[in-house]
Amino acid sequence: MKKEIRELVNKGEMLPLMEEFYTIQGEGYHKGTAAYFVRIGGCDVGCHWCDVKESWNADLHPPTQTSVIVENATKYSNTVVVTGGEPLTWDMTNLTKGFKSKGMNVHIETSGAYKLTGTWDWICLSPKKLKLPTEDIYKKAHELKMIVYNKSDLKFAEEQAAKVNKIVFYIYNLSGVNAIK
Ligand code: SF4
């Protein structure tokens, strides 16, 4: 990647865009809501069961101007879900400013492993043992989503739930879903 492009990505004026699509939110509190999904490349958390490992290497995904991402989303929906990868790898200020200027509802799905940037109407926090969330995001999250792969993950889920001002707490085992509250 050219140095100038890398600098724009580091400032959040461009972002490595893996894919974008209009669909129905299939998980969590907003399940059933039509939304435009924006999947940002880049994640170094390293969950072994991750189902989007192709997102990990940001260099594989084209740096895209945030204004283009915003323009695309507004054609489809007034709700956008920013996911990854780990979107907070990057500064989300510029992207979310663009969405908010169009009056959109802006959601994020994040492990919380990096500093919370951007303006969000809904934060779905999904903590991972390998890289814990920053303290700041626990109080700001609207929804907690925990992935349970083995027994110790249940204990971890309970510990994380105790830290969050949660509205909804979802546990996903890898063969189904249980909404706890
Ligand atoms: S945080 Fe998400 S994208 Fe990153 S490795 Fe874990 S499941 Fe995959």
PDB file of N, CA and C and ligand atoms in Angstrom, residues 42-53 55-56 84-86 111 126 128, ligand 1:
ATOM      1  N   GLY A  42      -9.229  -6.199   8.867  1.00  0.00           N
ATOM      2  CA  GLY A  42      -8.224  -5.966   9.900  1.00  0.00           C
ATOM      3  C   GLY A  42      -8.686  -6.472  11.248  1.00  0.00           C
ATOM      4  N   CYS A  43      -7.979  -7.473  11.777  1.00  0.00           N
ATOM      5  CA  CYS A  43      -8.239  -7.950  13.148  1.00  0.00           C
ATOM      6  C   CYS A  43      -7.036  -8.773  13.581  1.00  0.00           C
ATOM      7  N   ASP A  44      -6.534  -8.500  14.792  1.00  0.00           N
ATOM      8  CA  ASP A  44      -5.426  -9.324  15.290  1.00  0.00           C
ATOM      9  C   ASP A  44      -5.778 -10.006  16.611  1.00  0.00           C
ATOM     10  N   VAL A  45      -7.076 -10.184  16.848  1.00  0.00           N
ATOM     11  CA  VAL A  45      -7.499 -10.828  18.101  1.00  0.00           C
ATOM     12  C   VAL A  45      -7.208 -12.338  18.048  1.00  0.00           C
ATOM     13  N   GLY A  46      -7.458 -12.957  16.915  1.00  0.00           N
ATOM     14  CA  GLY A  46      -6.990 -14.332  16.702  1.00  0.00           C
ATOM     15  C   GLY A  46      -7.862 -15.441  17.267  1.00  0.00           C
ATOM     16  N   CYS A  47      -9.188 -15.265  17.316  1.00  0.00           N
ATOM     17  CA  CYS A  47     -10.075 -16.340  17.798  1.00  0.00           C
ATOM     18  C   CYS A  47      -9.960 -17.549  16.849  1.00  0.00           C
ATOM     19  N   HIS A  48      -9.691 -18.734  17.417  1.00  0.00           N
ATOM     20  CA  HIS A  48      -9.432 -19.871  16.522  1.00  0.00           C
ATOM     21  C   HIS A  48     -10.682 -20.330  15.799  1.00  0.00           C
ATOM     22  N   TRP A  49     -11.868 -20.015  16.362  1.00  0.00           N
ATOM     23  CA  TRP A  49     -13.120 -20.438  15.727  1.00  0.00           C
ATOM     24  C   TRP A  49     -13.701 -19.349  14.817  1.00  0.00           C
ATOM     25  N   CYS A  50     -12.960 -18.280  14.613  1.00  0.00           N
ATOM     26  CA  CYS A  50     -13.455 -17.144  13.809  1.00  0.00           C
ATOM     27  C   CYS A  50     -13.946 -17.613  12.438  1.00  0.00           C
ATOM     28  N   ASP A  51     -15.127 -17.144  12.052  1.00  0.00           N
ATOM     29  CA  ASP A  51     -15.668 -17.556  10.745  1.00  0.00           C
ATOM     30  C   ASP A  51     -15.399 -16.522   9.648  1.00  0.00           C
ATOM     31  N   VAL A  52     -14.630 -15.490   9.967  1.00  0.00           N
ATOM     32  CA  VAL A  52     -14.245 -14.510   8.927  1.00  0.00           C
ATOM     33  C   VAL A  52     -12.726 -14.272   8.961  1.00  0.00           C
ATOM     34  N   LYS A  53     -11.983 -15.366   8.972  1.00  0.00           N
ATOM     35  CA  LYS A  53     -10.511 -15.230   9.058  1.00  0.00           C
ATOM     36  C   LYS A  53      -9.949 -14.449   7.870  1.00  0.00           C
ATOM     37  N   SER A  55     -10.862 -11.816   6.921  1.00  0.00           N
ATOM     38  CA  SER A  55     -10.887 -10.377   7.246  1.00  0.00           C
ATOM     39  C   SER A  55      -9.607  -9.939   7.955  1.00  0.00           C
ATOM     40  N   TRP A  56      -8.849 -10.869   8.503  1.00  0.00           N
ATOM     41  CA  TRP A  56      -7.765 -10.509   9.427  1.00  0.00           C
ATOM     42  C   TRP A  56      -6.713  -9.598   8.799  1.00  0.00           C
ATOM     43  N   GLY A  84     -16.684  -6.479  11.298  1.00  0.00           N
ATOM     44  CA  GLY A  84     -15.347  -6.789  10.775  1.00  0.00           C
ATOM     45  C   GLY A  84     -15.145  -8.291  10.676  1.00  0.00           C
ATOM     46  N   GLY A  85     -13.905  -8.663  10.839  1.00  0.00           N
ATOM     47  CA  GLY A  85     -12.746  -7.936  11.351  1.00  0.00           C
ATOM     48  C   GLY A  85     -13.065  -7.248  12.691  1.00  0.00           C
ATOM     49  N   GLU A  86     -12.149  -6.413  13.078  1.00  0.00           N
ATOM     50  CA  GLU A  86     -12.362  -5.595  14.275  1.00  0.00           C
ATOM     51  C   GLU A  86     -12.344  -4.139  13.833  1.00  0.00           C
ATOM     52  N   SER A 111     -15.301  -6.392  19.308  1.00  0.00           N
ATOM     53  CA  SER A 111     -14.750  -7.085  20.482  1.00  0.00           C
ATOM     54  C   SER A 111     -14.372  -6.077  21.563  1.00  0.00           C
ATOM     55  N   SER A 126     -18.783  -7.769  21.974  1.00  0.00           N
ATOM     56  CA  SER A 126     -18.561  -9.217  22.028  1.00  0.00           C
ATOM     57  C   SER A 126     -17.128  -9.486  22.487  1.00  0.00           C
ATOM     58  N   LYS A 128     -13.602 -10.904  23.835  1.00  0.00           N
ATOM     59  CA  LYS A 128     -12.846 -12.123  23.550  1.00  0.00           C
ATOM     60  C   LYS A 128     -11.748 -12.272  24.599  1.00  0.00           C
TER      61      LYS A 128
HETATM   62  S1  SF4 B   1     -12.522 -10.669  17.120  1.00  0.00           S
HETATM   63 FE1  SF4 B   1     -14.053 -11.259  15.579  1.00  0.00          FE
HETATM   64  S2  SF4 B   1     -13.021 -11.008  13.564  1.00  0.00           S
HETATM   65 FE2  SF4 B   1     -11.436 -10.977  15.155  1.00  0.00          FE
HETATM   66  S3  SF4 B   1     -10.711 -13.098  15.275  1.00  0.00           S
HETATM   67 FE3  SF4 B   1     -12.307 -12.878  16.847  1.00  0.00          FE
HETATM   68  S4  SF4 B   1     -14.232 -13.484  15.849  1.00  0.00           S
HETATM   69 FE4  SF4 B   1     -12.701 -13.118  14.193  1.00  0.00          FE
END
